[in-house]
């Protein structure tokens, strides 16, 4: 069977990724597996590393990179969104607050699903809204488990600190009060893909008057339970 596409550089890059499917490889092993010339194999592996499709392990060997997991997760987004609406509606009804699901996109987070509080004062975040990664409990969740270099870059302009994110990782949930918007509080928890990587954040948000200045004390259990239900959906889809 002919596995060539006619675009030589893509075929060679695909051969490098295919060679890493079985595990870490040195440059010499890549050359043997792919049949590429050593300079070509090195150039392609380094270029793929730049795009995070290839990474290095502790011994400096080439391995498949985190970007591939991100793309695989995005391919499963329909399953996540299909499951999200009933979970968010149940979360809204249980807490009495508007509920949202956020995914990270570059330096922003996008609201990909929401269940609004039907009456009274509420924090309304429409589906498709683009928010900063610099503030809010969902931003804390989407940043807290990132690789160290991305985490440190994300903290440069953030209203939260590395110490706060350490607490988020320890507790498994995040809260914010007046961080994104004056008078608004929120609580969020992580949704994880089949590999265990955080792929989304489930949140509720509303006025501080109702959520108090310690909203996690009231609602963290509900947020974690909702996030775990969505995590289980993704885990089953990845089996």
XYZ file of C-alpha atoms in Angstrom:
239
model
C 0.000 0.000 0.000
C 1.300 3.449 -0.976
C 1.494 5.635 2.141
C 2.792 8.706 0.341
C 0.603 11.754 -0.153
C 2.728 13.444 -2.779
C 3.779 16.152 -0.310
C 7.218 14.953 0.654
C 7.850 17.010 3.765
C 4.502 16.022 5.287
C 5.103 12.365 4.536
C 8.495 12.560 6.247
C 7.067 14.389 9.274
C 4.334 11.750 9.517
C 6.988 9.039 9.460
C 8.756 10.696 12.404
C 5.509 10.817 14.400
C 4.736 7.239 13.458
C 8.152 6.118 14.639
C 7.485 7.691 18.057
C 4.163 5.905 18.472
C 5.932 2.915 20.008
C 7.797 5.057 22.570
C 10.816 7.346 23.104
C 13.535 7.331 20.459
C 17.015 8.754 20.095
C 17.960 10.491 16.869
C 19.811 7.354 15.752
C 16.704 5.265 16.393
C 14.578 7.736 14.432
C 16.957 7.461 11.507
C 16.740 3.655 11.608
C 12.944 3.602 11.976
C 12.149 6.166 9.298
C 14.930 5.563 6.816
C 15.491 9.325 6.669
C 18.915 10.890 6.454
C 20.202 11.931 9.873
C 20.121 15.729 9.141
C 16.574 15.402 7.753
C 15.310 13.396 10.720
C 16.862 15.874 13.137
C 15.480 18.910 11.302
C 11.960 17.495 11.209
C 11.997 16.339 14.837
C 13.156 19.775 16.017
C 10.534 21.510 13.853
C 7.808 19.254 15.267
C 9.137 19.986 18.755
C 8.697 23.713 18.055
C 5.009 23.025 17.361
C 4.749 20.812 20.495
C 3.934 17.719 18.427
C 7.231 16.245 19.613
C 8.861 16.718 23.025
C 11.910 15.364 24.901
C 11.994 13.077 27.891
C 14.428 13.317 30.817
C 17.089 11.468 28.806
C 16.745 13.853 25.860
C 14.999 11.277 23.681
C 12.222 12.343 21.334
C 8.656 11.509 22.387
C 5.191 12.417 21.144
C 4.307 15.927 22.310
C 1.360 17.434 24.220
C -0.119 19.136 21.174
C -1.244 15.755 19.849
C -3.264 15.156 23.008
C -4.821 18.601 22.635
C -5.861 17.873 19.057
C -7.250 14.478 20.038
C -9.231 16.139 22.804
C -10.619 18.715 20.392
C -11.775 15.870 18.154
C -13.846 14.616 21.101
C -15.396 18.027 21.778
C -18.784 17.019 20.357
C -19.059 14.277 22.968
C -18.174 16.748 25.701
C -20.689 19.336 24.494
C -23.435 16.747 24.090
C -22.964 15.726 27.716
C -22.427 19.258 29.022
C -25.917 20.726 28.711
C -27.767 18.362 31.082
C -24.871 18.501 33.554
C -24.840 22.319 33.508
C -28.611 22.522 33.890
C -28.496 20.196 36.883
C -25.650 22.245 38.369
C -27.607 25.474 37.838
C -30.721 24.016 39.454
C -28.760 22.653 42.421
C -26.742 25.810 43.133
C -29.213 28.445 41.915
C -26.441 30.123 39.882
C -25.565 30.379 36.199
C -23.296 27.530 35.066
C -20.713 27.508 32.264
C -18.207 25.248 30.534
C -14.947 26.842 29.347
C -12.162 25.622 27.094
C -8.810 27.273 26.577
C -7.959 28.673 23.165
C -4.497 30.224 23.081
C -4.366 33.133 25.520
C -8.134 33.169 26.055
C -10.899 30.951 27.339
C -14.105 30.368 25.438
C -17.531 29.663 26.920
C -18.635 26.594 24.934
C -21.807 25.778 26.885
C -23.934 27.550 29.489
C -27.093 27.239 31.571
C -28.366 30.631 32.701
C -30.184 31.353 35.935
C -33.735 32.016 34.719
C -34.657 34.923 36.998
C -33.079 37.470 39.304
C -29.597 38.942 39.400
C -27.135 36.752 37.499
C -23.761 36.742 35.792
C -24.627 36.156 32.152
C -21.886 34.614 29.974
C -23.215 33.746 26.493
C -21.966 30.728 24.567
C -19.099 31.837 22.345
C -17.955 34.597 24.712
C -14.184 35.069 24.825
C -12.721 35.874 28.238
C -9.209 36.533 29.475
C -6.942 33.909 30.981
C -5.725 36.510 33.477
C -8.631 36.402 35.934
C -11.439 34.224 37.224
C -11.678 30.766 38.733
C -12.040 29.059 35.324
C -8.796 30.681 34.166
C -7.111 29.378 37.321
C -8.302 25.848 36.522
C -7.219 25.974 32.884
C -3.757 27.233 33.858
C -3.024 25.392 37.120
C -2.056 22.039 35.565
C -0.238 23.434 32.522
C 3.392 22.634 31.775
C 5.754 24.817 33.871
C 6.807 27.142 31.037
C 3.213 27.837 29.937
C 2.145 28.254 33.563
C 4.850 30.822 34.266
C 4.031 32.746 31.080
C 0.365 32.746 32.019
C 1.089 34.213 35.441
C 2.841 37.307 34.066
C -0.317 39.405 33.805
C -2.620 37.312 35.984
C -4.506 38.636 38.986
C -3.800 35.360 40.775
C -0.439 33.986 41.902
C 1.551 30.758 41.731
C 0.643 30.181 45.394
C -3.068 30.372 44.557
C -2.615 27.875 41.717
C -0.738 25.547 44.063
C -3.803 25.619 46.317
C -6.045 24.924 43.321
C -4.036 21.798 42.450
C -4.117 20.649 46.071
C -7.889 21.155 46.516
C -9.005 20.242 43.004
C -11.157 23.357 42.580
C -10.777 27.147 42.318
C -12.683 30.211 43.480
C -12.524 33.919 42.726
C -14.175 36.998 44.201
C -14.163 40.245 42.223
C -11.211 38.979 40.205
C -12.755 39.088 36.729
C -15.467 41.635 37.476
C -16.259 43.704 40.559
C -19.048 42.155 42.599
C -18.922 38.777 40.831
C -17.784 35.527 42.433
C -17.229 32.111 40.871
C -16.218 28.514 41.575
C -14.708 26.124 39.010
C -13.460 22.542 38.751
C -11.421 20.675 36.109
C -12.727 18.342 33.412
C -10.061 15.851 32.342
C -9.609 13.953 29.098
C -8.772 10.245 28.847
C -5.061 10.982 29.364
C -5.778 12.865 32.599
C -5.000 16.269 31.106
C -7.313 19.175 32.043
C -9.332 19.981 28.911
C -12.114 22.212 30.271
C -13.405 23.996 33.351
C -16.935 23.764 34.770
C -17.998 26.936 36.573
C -20.791 28.715 38.334
C -20.820 32.494 38.729
C -23.024 35.073 40.339
C -23.116 38.064 42.678
C -20.914 38.035 45.763
C -24.021 38.817 47.840
C -25.316 35.308 47.188
C -22.094 33.362 46.703
C -20.288 35.095 49.611
C -16.583 35.816 49.747
C -15.840 32.106 50.193
C -17.962 30.596 47.407
C -15.956 27.373 47.418
C -17.229 26.538 50.895
C -20.769 26.560 49.539
C -20.402 24.957 46.143
C -17.033 23.247 45.570
C -18.539 19.789 46.119
C -21.195 20.376 43.476
C -18.637 21.693 40.982
C -16.264 18.774 41.492
C -19.129 16.288 41.099
C -20.278 17.935 37.845
C -16.734 18.026 36.477
C -16.236 14.372 37.386
C -19.386 13.411 35.468
C -18.016 15.071 32.324
C -14.596 13.525 32.899
C -16.227 10.110 33.016
C -17.962 10.781 29.672
C -14.592 11.557 28.072
C -12.932 8.587 29.750
C -15.555 6.201 28.346
C -15.261 7.729 24.881
C -11.503 7.202 24.968
C -11.669 3.510 25.820
